[in-house]
Short mmCIF file of C-alpha atoms in Angstrom, two decimals:
data_model
loop_
_atom_site.label_atom_id
_atom_site.label_comp_id
_atom_site.label_asym_id
_atom_site.label_seq_id
_atom_site.Cartn_x
_atom_site.Cartn_y
_atom_site.Cartn_z
CA MET A 1013 -34.02 -6.98 3.80
CA VAL A 1014 -33.31 -5.62 7.51
CA PRO A 1015 -30.77 -2.95 7.84
CA VAL A 1016 -27.56 -4.47 9.49
CA LYS A 1017 -25.91 -2.24 12.03
CA PHE A 1018 -22.35 -2.73 12.88
CA LEU A 1019 -19.23 -1.06 14.53
CA VAL A 1020 -15.76 -0.82 13.09
CA PHE A 1021 -13.17 0.10 15.77
CA ALA A 1022 -9.87 0.83 14.53
CA THR A 1023 -7.10 2.98 15.63
CA TYR A 1024 -7.02 6.67 14.63
CA TYR A 1025 -4.59 8.86 13.05
CA LYS A 1026 -1.66 10.26 15.11
CA GLN A 1027 1.43 10.83 13.23
CA LYS A 1028 4.84 10.64 15.16
CA THR A 1029 7.52 12.05 12.84
CA GLY A 1030 10.66 11.88 14.41
CA ARG A 1031 12.44 8.63 13.98
CA VAL A 1032 9.89 9.85 11.97
CA ILE A 1033 6.51 9.41 12.80
CA MET A 1034 3.66 7.57 14.22
CA LYS A 1035 3.75 5.90 17.36
CA ASN A 1036 0.29 5.35 17.21
CA ILE A 1037 -1.21 5.67 13.80
CA PHE A 1038 -4.74 5.63 13.86
CA ARG A 1039 -7.35 5.83 16.35
CA ILE A 1040 -10.57 6.34 14.76
CA PHE A 1041 -14.08 5.77 15.79
CA ILE A 1042 -16.32 4.91 13.01
CA PHE A 1043 -19.98 4.26 13.16
CA LEU A 1044 -21.24 2.70 9.91
CA PHE A 1045 -24.90 2.08 9.05
CA CYS A 1046 -24.95 -0.26 5.92
CA PHE A 1047 -27.69 -2.12 4.07
CA ASP A 1048 -27.28 -5.65 3.27
CA ALA A 1049 -23.79 -5.45 5.09
CA VAL A 1050 -22.24 -3.95 1.85
CA ALA A 1051 -20.95 -0.35 2.29
CA SER A 1052 -22.40 2.14 0.49
CA PRO A 1053 -20.49 5.31 -1.03
CA GLY A 1054 -21.84 7.40 1.66
CA ALA A 1055 -20.45 5.01 4.09
CA LEU A 1056 -16.95 5.04 2.61
CA ASN A 1057 -17.08 8.80 2.97
CA ASN A 1058 -17.77 8.33 6.65
CA ILE A 1059 -14.49 6.53 7.04
CA PHE A 1060 -12.52 9.13 5.31
CA SER A 1061 -14.25 11.90 7.26
CA GLY A 1062 -12.20 10.90 10.46
CA MET A 1063 -8.89 11.55 8.74
CA PRO A 1064 -6.99 14.66 7.95
CA SER A 1065 -8.05 16.02 4.75
CA TYR A 1066 -5.13 15.69 3.04
CA LEU A 1067 -4.96 11.97 3.69
CA MET A 1068 -8.45 11.63 2.27
CA ASP A 1069 -7.10 13.30 -0.87
CA THR A 1070 -3.92 10.70 -0.58
CA ALA A 1071 -6.47 7.91 -0.45
CA ARG A 1072 -8.58 8.98 -3.15
CA ALA A 1073 -5.48 9.45 -5.38
CA TRP A 1074 -4.29 5.94 -4.73
CA ALA A 1075 -7.71 4.64 -5.42
CA GLY A 1076 -7.39 5.96 -9.19
CA VAL A 1077 -3.80 4.15 -9.67
CA TYR A 1078 -4.20 1.34 -12.19
CA SER A 1079 -0.82 -0.23 -12.92
CA ASP A 1080 0.32 -3.88 -13.72
CA PHE A 1081 3.79 -3.73 -12.76
CA GLY A 1082 6.06 -2.31 -10.03
CA PRO A 1083 5.66 -1.42 -6.19
CA GLY A 1084 2.93 1.13 -7.39
CA ALA A 1085 0.83 -1.65 -8.82
CA GLU A 1086 1.20 -3.68 -5.57
CA ILE A 1087 0.53 -1.03 -3.31
CA SER A 1088 -2.71 -0.29 -5.29
CA SER A 1089 -3.90 -3.84 -5.35
CA TYR A 1090 -3.13 -3.95 -1.37
CA LEU A 1091 -5.29 -0.64 -0.63
CA ASP A 1092 -8.05 -2.19 -2.83
CA GLY A 1093 -8.43 -5.43 -0.99
CA THR A 1094 -8.06 -3.87 2.54
CA ARG A 1095 -10.45 -0.83 1.93
CA SER A 1096 -13.25 -3.51 2.29
CA ASP A 1097 -11.69 -6.31 4.17
CA ASN A 1098 -9.55 -4.48 7.01
CA ILE A 1099 -10.11 -0.55 7.63
CA ALA A 1100 -7.43 -0.10 10.15
CA GLN A 1101 -4.93 -1.62 7.91
CA TYR A 1102 -6.10 0.36 4.94
CA LEU A 1103 -6.00 3.71 6.99
CA ASP A 1104 -2.41 2.67 8.33
CA ALA A 1105 -1.10 2.32 4.78
CA ILE A 1106 -2.55 5.66 3.65
CA SER A 1107 -1.13 7.39 6.55
CA LEU A 1108 2.42 5.79 5.69
CA LEU A 1109 1.91 6.80 2.10
CA GLY A 1110 1.13 10.33 2.64
CA PHE A 1111 3.93 10.92 5.56
CA ASN A 1112 5.94 14.09 4.98
CA ASN A 1113 8.84 15.30 7.40
CA THR A 1114 9.19 18.91 5.80
CA SER A 1115 8.55 20.22 9.54
CA MET A 1116 11.19 18.01 10.68
CA ALA A 1117 13.69 19.40 8.17
CA ILE A 1118 12.89 23.00 9.00
CA PHE A 1119 13.42 22.67 12.53
CA ASP A 1120 16.48 20.45 11.73
CA VAL A 1121 17.97 23.41 9.87
CA THR A 1122 17.33 25.86 12.81
CA THR A 1123 18.89 23.52 15.25
CA HIS A 1124 21.94 23.30 13.15
CA LEU A 1125 21.98 27.09 12.83
CA ASN A 1126 21.57 27.48 16.64
CA ARG A 1127 24.96 25.61 16.98
CA VAL A 1128 26.38 27.47 13.89
CA TYR A 1129 25.99 30.87 15.63
CA ASP A 1130 27.00 30.30 19.10
CA VAL A 1131 30.38 31.47 18.36
CA ILE A 1132 28.84 34.98 17.66
CA ASP A 1133 26.27 34.99 20.25
CA ALA A 1134 28.75 36.35 23.05
CA PRO A 1135 31.41 39.45 22.68
CA LEU A 1136 34.90 38.89 22.21
CA VAL A 1137 36.78 38.07 25.69
CA ALA A 1138 39.23 40.75 25.16
CA ARG A 1139 40.41 43.25 22.28
CA ARG A 1140 43.74 41.09 21.95
CA GLY A 1141 43.74 37.40 22.13
CA ASP A 1142 46.49 37.29 24.63
CA CYS A 1143 44.13 39.34 27.03
CA THR A 1144 42.32 37.30 29.45
CA PRO A 1145 39.40 38.80 31.30
CA ASN A 1146 40.09 40.46 34.57
CA LEU A 1147 43.90 39.31 34.44
CA GLY A 1148 46.68 41.97 34.23
CA ARG A 1149 48.97 40.72 31.72
CA CYS A 1150 48.33 41.56 27.95
CA GLU A 1151 50.80 41.14 25.47
CA TYR A 1152 49.79 43.65 22.79
CA GLY A 1153 52.69 43.07 20.24
CA ARG A 1154 51.40 39.38 19.51
CA ARG A 1155 48.77 38.41 16.88
CA THR A 1156 47.07 35.31 17.90
CA LEU A 1157 45.57 32.19 16.13
CA VAL A 1158 42.47 30.74 18.08
CA ILE A 1159 41.32 27.30 17.32
CA ASP A 1160 37.76 26.86 18.79
CA GLY A 1161 35.46 23.97 18.86
CA HIS A 1162 32.69 22.30 20.58
CA VAL A 1163 30.55 18.99 20.78
CA PHE A 1164 26.81 18.65 21.50
CA GLY A 1165 23.78 16.80 21.75
CA THR A 1166 20.33 18.11 21.27
CA PHE A 1167 16.96 16.27 22.40
CA SER A 1168 13.83 17.57 20.55
CA GLU A 1169 10.08 17.14 20.32
CA SER A 1170 7.61 18.80 18.35
CA SER A 1171 3.70 18.71 17.61
CA ALA A 1172 3.65 19.76 14.17
CA GLY A 1173 -0.21 19.74 13.29
CA ASN A 1174 -0.83 18.09 10.13
CA ASN A 1175 2.67 16.74 9.45
CA GLY A 1176 2.44 14.84 12.83
CA ASP A 1177 4.22 14.86 16.15
CA PHE A 1178 8.12 13.90 15.93
CA LYS A 1179 11.21 13.52 18.18
CA THR A 1180 14.68 13.69 17.38
CA ASN A 1181 18.28 13.23 18.71
CA ASN A 1182 20.79 15.76 16.92
CA THR A 1183 24.61 15.30 17.84
CA GLY A 1184 27.62 17.31 16.42
CA PHE A 1185 30.60 19.15 16.38
CA VAL A 1186 31.61 22.60 15.68
CA VAL A 1187 35.14 23.71 14.76
CA ASN A 1188 36.44 27.32 13.71
CA ALA A 1189 39.72 29.03 13.30
CA LYS A 1190 40.04 32.92 13.91
CA SER A 1191 42.62 35.62 14.23
CA TYR A 1192 42.80 39.07 15.05
CA PHE A 1193 43.46 41.51 11.96
CA ALA A 1194 43.46 44.79 13.82
CA ASP A 1195 42.95 45.98 17.34
CA GLY A 1196 39.53 44.68 18.54
CA TRP A 1197 38.75 43.22 15.16
CA LEU A 1198 38.61 39.45 14.47
CA PHE A 1199 37.89 37.21 11.37
CA GLY A 1200 37.45 33.54 11.37
CA VAL A 1201 36.00 30.54 9.24
CA GLU A 1202 33.89 27.78 10.90
CA TYR A 1203 32.65 24.28 9.79
CA THR A 1204 29.76 22.65 11.65
CA ARG A 1205 28.28 19.00 10.96
CA THR A 1206 25.15 17.64 12.76
CA MET A 1207 23.65 13.90 12.71
CA THR A 1208 19.65 13.92 13.41
CA ASP A 1209 17.95 10.50 14.32
CA THR A 1210 14.26 10.23 14.88
CA HIS A 1211 12.98 8.01 17.30
CA ASP A 1212 9.75 6.29 18.92
CA THR A 1213 8.31 6.03 15.58
CA ARG A 1214 7.33 3.38 12.91
CA ILE A 1215 8.94 5.52 10.21
CA TYR A 1216 12.66 6.24 10.69
CA SER A 1217 14.39 9.15 9.25
CA ASP A 1218 18.08 10.28 9.59
CA ALA A 1219 20.07 13.46 8.06
CA ILE A 1220 23.59 14.68 7.79
CA GLY A 1221 24.15 18.34 7.88
CA ASN A 1222 27.25 20.16 6.73
CA SER A 1223 27.79 23.92 6.57
CA VAL A 1224 30.46 26.59 6.26
CA MET A 1225 30.61 30.04 7.84
CA MET A 1226 32.60 33.18 7.76
CA PHE A 1227 32.26 35.45 10.52
CA THR A 1228 33.92 38.55 12.11
CA GLN A 1229 33.73 40.22 15.51
CA TYR A 1230 34.48 43.40 16.86
CA LEU A 1231 34.88 44.57 20.47
CA GLY A 1232 34.97 48.35 21.50
CA ARG A 1233 37.35 49.50 24.27
CA HIS A 1234 33.92 50.06 26.43
CA GLY A 1235 32.35 46.79 26.07
CA ILE A 1236 30.49 47.49 22.77
CA PHE A 1237 30.40 44.52 20.41
CA TRP A 1238 29.07 43.71 17.03
CA ASN A 1239 29.33 40.43 15.27
CA LEU A 1240 28.31 38.89 11.80
CA GLY A 1241 28.25 35.67 10.49
CA ILE A 1242 27.50 34.41 6.73
CA ASN A 1243 26.53 30.52 6.45
CA ALA A 1244 25.68 28.05 3.59
CA GLY A 1245 24.93 24.51 4.37
CA HIS A 1246 23.66 21.06 2.97
CA THR A 1247 21.52 18.29 4.67
CA SER A 1248 21.04 14.77 3.45
CA TRP A 1249 17.71 12.94 4.40
CA ASN A 1250 16.91 9.34 4.53
CA THR A 1251 13.39 8.22 5.00
CA ASP A 1252 12.73 4.24 5.66
CA LYS A 1253 9.22 2.92 5.72
CA MET A 1254 7.43 -0.28 5.01
CA ILE A 1255 4.02 -0.72 3.22
CA VAL A 1256 2.78 -4.13 2.49
CA GLY A 1257 6.13 -5.47 3.08
CA ILE A 1258 7.41 -3.13 0.57
CA ALA A 1259 10.55 -1.05 1.63
CA ASP A 1260 9.45 2.57 0.60
CA PRO A 1261 12.68 4.55 0.94
CA GLY A 1262 12.91 8.09 0.13
CA THR A 1263 16.08 10.42 0.10
CA TYR A 1264 16.35 14.00 -0.78
CA ASP A 1265 18.48 17.02 0.12
CA THR A 1266 18.03 20.30 1.58
CA ASP A 1267 20.02 23.48 1.24
CA PHE A 1268 20.07 26.59 3.27
CA TYR A 1269 21.87 29.96 3.22
CA SER A 1270 21.70 32.25 6.16
CA ALA A 1271 23.25 35.37 7.76
CA GLN A 1272 23.00 36.64 11.49
CA THR A 1273 24.28 39.85 13.20
CA ASN A 1274 24.57 40.56 17.10
CA PHE A 1275 25.32 43.52 18.76
CA GLY A 1276 25.21 44.98 22.38
CA ILE A 1277 27.39 45.76 25.23
CA ARG A 1278 29.35 43.95 27.97
CA MET A 1279 29.17 45.95 31.31
CA GLN A 1280 31.51 44.71 34.15
CA ARG A 1281 31.10 45.83 37.55
CA GLY A 1282 33.54 44.35 39.90
CA ARG A 1283 32.93 40.43 39.79
CA VAL A 1284 29.50 40.83 38.10
CA SER A 1285 29.00 41.09 34.37
CA LEU A 1286 25.67 41.91 32.58
CA THR A 1287 25.41 41.74 28.73
CA PRO A 1288 22.11 42.64 27.06
CA GLY A 1289 22.24 41.61 23.37
CA PHE A 1290 20.23 41.99 20.16
CA ALA A 1291 20.48 39.81 17.09
CA ALA A 1292 18.76 39.18 13.67
CA ARG A 1293 18.96 36.07 11.50
CA TYR A 1294 17.69 35.51 8.08
CA VAL A 1295 17.42 31.94 6.64
CA ARG A 1296 16.31 30.21 3.36
CA MET A 1297 16.01 26.73 2.81
CA GLY A 1298 14.56 24.54 0.33
CA ALA A 1299 14.49 21.05 -1.23
CA ASP A 1300 14.30 19.80 -4.97
CA LYS A 1301 12.03 17.12 -6.21
CA TYR A 1302 12.48 13.41 -5.35
CA ILE A 1303 10.46 9.96 -6.01
CA ASP A 1304 10.28 7.57 -3.24
CA SER A 1305 10.22 3.42 -3.84
CA ALA A 1306 6.43 3.59 -4.17
CA THR A 1307 6.71 5.72 -7.45
CA GLN A 1308 5.43 8.97 -5.64
CA GLU A 1309 6.87 12.15 -6.86
CA PHE A 1310 7.22 14.64 -4.16
CA ASP A 1311 7.66 18.31 -5.46
CA ASP A 1312 10.17 20.87 -4.40
CA TRP A 1313 9.42 23.44 -1.55
CA TRP A 1314 11.04 26.36 0.06
CA TYR A 1315 10.88 28.30 3.36
CA ASN A 1316 12.55 31.41 4.58
CA ALA A 1317 12.24 33.21 8.08
CA MET A 1318 13.76 36.55 9.57
CA THR A 1319 13.99 36.29 13.31
CA ALA A 1320 14.57 39.34 15.86
CA MET A 1321 16.02 38.39 19.08
CA ALA A 1322 17.02 39.87 22.54
CA SER A 1323 18.86 38.30 25.50
CA LEU A 1324 20.35 38.96 28.73
CA ASP A 1325 23.71 37.23 29.85
CA MET A 1326 24.46 37.32 33.51
CA GLY A 1327 28.08 36.14 34.95
CA PHE A 1328 29.88 36.45 38.13
CA ASP A 1329 33.90 35.75 37.93
CA PHE A 1330 35.50 33.89 40.65
CA ILE A 1331 39.14 35.14 40.09
CA GLY A 1332 42.23 32.79 40.73
CA SER A 1333 45.99 33.42 40.57
CA ASP A 1334 46.02 32.82 36.71
CA PHE A 1335 42.62 31.99 35.69
CA VAL A 1336 38.83 32.94 35.83
CA LEU A 1337 35.84 30.70 36.53
CA ARG A 1338 32.60 32.06 35.31
CA PRO A 1339 29.21 30.52 36.08
CA ARG A 1340 26.68 32.40 33.71
CA LEU A 1341 23.08 32.52 33.09
CA ARG A 1342 20.93 33.67 29.67
CA ILE A 1343 17.33 34.43 29.28
CA GLY A 1344 15.95 35.78 26.26
CA GLY A 1345 13.31 35.22 23.43
CA GLY A 1346 12.69 35.92 19.61
CA TYR A 1347 9.75 36.45 16.98
CA ASP A 1348 9.83 35.53 13.31
CA VAL A 1349 9.07 38.67 11.73
CA ILE A 1350 9.03 36.90 8.30
CA SER A 1351 7.87 33.21 8.24
CA ASN A 1352 6.47 31.96 4.80
CA GLY A 1353 7.16 29.73 1.87
CA THR A 1354 5.63 26.91 0.11
CA ASP A 1355 2.32 26.15 1.47
CA LYS A 1356 1.69 22.65 0.15
CA ILE A 1357 3.75 20.01 -1.72
CA ASN A 1358 2.17 18.35 -4.59
CA VAL A 1359 2.77 14.66 -4.80
CA ARG A 1360 2.06 12.87 -8.04
CA LEU A 1361 1.41 9.09 -8.65
CA PRO A 1362 1.34 6.85 -11.72
CA GLY A 1363 -1.83 7.38 -14.02
CA ASN A 1364 -1.86 11.31 -13.33
CA GLN A 1365 -3.26 10.90 -10.05
CA SER A 1366 -1.97 13.48 -7.45
CA TYR A 1367 -2.66 14.89 -3.80
CA ASP A 1368 -1.10 17.63 -1.73
CA ILE A 1369 0.35 17.61 1.58
CA PRO A 1370 0.42 20.83 3.57
CA ILE A 1371 3.44 21.99 5.12
CA ASP A 1372 3.25 23.04 8.95
CA ILE A 1373 5.80 26.13 9.61
CA PRO A 1374 7.17 27.08 13.14
CA HIS A 1375 5.09 29.19 15.40
CA ARG A 1376 6.59 32.60 15.57
CA THR A 1377 7.48 33.11 19.18
CA MET A 1378 10.33 31.57 20.77
CA LEU A 1379 11.92 31.60 24.36
CA VAL A 1380 15.43 30.65 24.86
CA ALA A 1381 17.50 30.15 28.32
CA GLY A 1382 20.43 28.87 29.30
CA LEU A 1383 23.19 27.87 31.86
CA GLY A 1384 26.88 27.63 31.58
CA LEU A 1385 30.17 27.61 33.23
CA ASP A 1386 33.50 28.77 31.47
CA PHE A 1387 37.23 28.57 32.64
CA PHE A 1388 39.83 31.10 31.13
CA ASN A 1389 43.30 31.44 31.56
CA GLN A 1390 45.82 33.15 28.90
CA TYR A 1391 45.79 30.47 26.27
CA PHE A 1392 42.96 28.18 27.25
CA THR A 1393 39.32 28.22 27.52
CA ALA A 1394 36.99 25.52 28.40
CA GLY A 1395 33.38 25.28 29.22
CA LEU A 1396 30.03 23.30 29.77
CA GLY A 1397 26.67 24.70 28.75
CA TYR A 1398 22.87 23.71 28.82
CA ASN A 1399 20.53 25.79 26.17
CA PHE A 1400 16.64 25.40 26.30
CA ASP A 1401 14.74 26.51 23.12
CA MET A 1402 10.88 26.66 23.23
CA ARG A 1403 7.95 27.64 20.69
CA SER A 1404 4.71 26.47 21.22
CA ASP A 1405 4.99 23.63 18.76
CA PHE A 1406 8.54 22.79 19.62
CA VAL A 1407 11.08 22.13 22.38
CA SER A 1408 14.75 21.16 22.46
CA HIS A 1409 17.25 20.59 25.18
CA THR A 1410 21.18 20.69 24.19
CA ILE A 1411 23.83 20.17 26.21
CA MET A 1412 27.55 20.96 24.81
CA ALA A 1413 31.30 21.02 26.05
CA LYS A 1414 33.84 23.54 24.35
CA ILE A 1415 37.53 24.10 24.35
CA LYS A 1416 39.17 27.07 22.74
CA LEU A 1417 43.24 27.19 22.48
CA ALA A 1418 45.36 30.31 21.56
CA PHE A 1419 48.63 30.22 19.79
#
C-alpha cells in the first residue's frame, strides 16, 4: 500500500509546579510517518523523543504494569487506550504521574528559614533592653523580657528545570521571647509557622511548616556583634491531582535541621548608620518514602547546603523627643559553598516496574535586597519591611510587619 503521511499535533510538556505545576502540560509537535496507518515501534519512539527522559521512563514503566484491580489497573488500562487513540491525553497523564515537587520543598524550607533567622540578621539595638538607640535614658539596673514577632507574606516563582516551573504563596508568623542574661548578652527561643499554597497550575500542593529555634545575641560596646541560632523543623505536604477521573493525592513530610551565625559591626556617625555583616548557614533536609493513590511508591531523599552571605545595611535616624524613626536599605548576596544531596528519586510501581525522577537543586549564587521603616521608643518597636531574594532559577518577594514589646 502507499505510505500514509499524517500529522499529530498536541500540546508539549511544560510543568508548572506551584499550586503545583503545569499551566500548559504538553506542547509537542510530532511528525510521524507510518505505514498502513499503524504506528510502528519506531514511530512510538518518535513520540517519546519529545519528552524529558525521565517522563519517557515513566511511560515505559507504566506500559509494563499489568493488574486486574485497584487504581493502578484503571490507570494502566487508560494509558493503553490513549497511547494509540489520543496522544495528547496520553502524554498529559504521563506528566501527571511523573510529577515531583521536591524542588518546591527545597525552596519552601529555604523561605521558611529566611523568616526564622530574621531575628539574628541584625545586631541588638542596645546592650541593655531599656536602652533605646540614640536616646539618653538607660536604666541599667533592670533586666528586661522582650516579646518579638512579625507576620509576613511571600510570593515566589521558580523555573526548576526537570521538576517544572512553580509559583507559591507563603504566609506565616514568627514569635520569640528573649531576655538579657549578662551585659550585652541575650538568649531567646522562637517559634515559626508557615503556610504554603501553589497556584496557576493543574496540580495543587500545599504545605504547613513549623520550627523551633534557640538563639543568642551579643553586642559589644563599640558596635561589634555576634549572633547564633539553631533550628529544627517539620513540613507536611499534600499534593492533589486527578488522573483519568481518579483522585491521586499524595502526602509526605519533610524534616529539616539548620544553624546560622551572623557577625559584623554597627557604625554610627551622627544620624547615619552603616552595618556590614557576614553570615553562614547550614541546612540539612529530607523526606521519607511515601505512596500515592496510584500505588506509586516514591523513595526517600535528602539535601544539604552551606551558604556564605555578606550584606550591608544602611539607615538614617529621625530623632524625636522620645522616639527614633529609621528608614533602612539592605543589599547583599550569598553563595552555596556546599549544595548536594540525592540526585534522583526512584519510583516503584506494581509488577516490579520502576522509573527515576531527577531532583533539581537550587543554583548556587543568590542576591538579596530589602527596604524597611522602623520605629523605636523605650518599650516598643514596630516596623514594616520588604525583602527581595533571587537566584537564576528562583525569585521571591516578601512583605512583613513586626512588633516588639519590652517589659
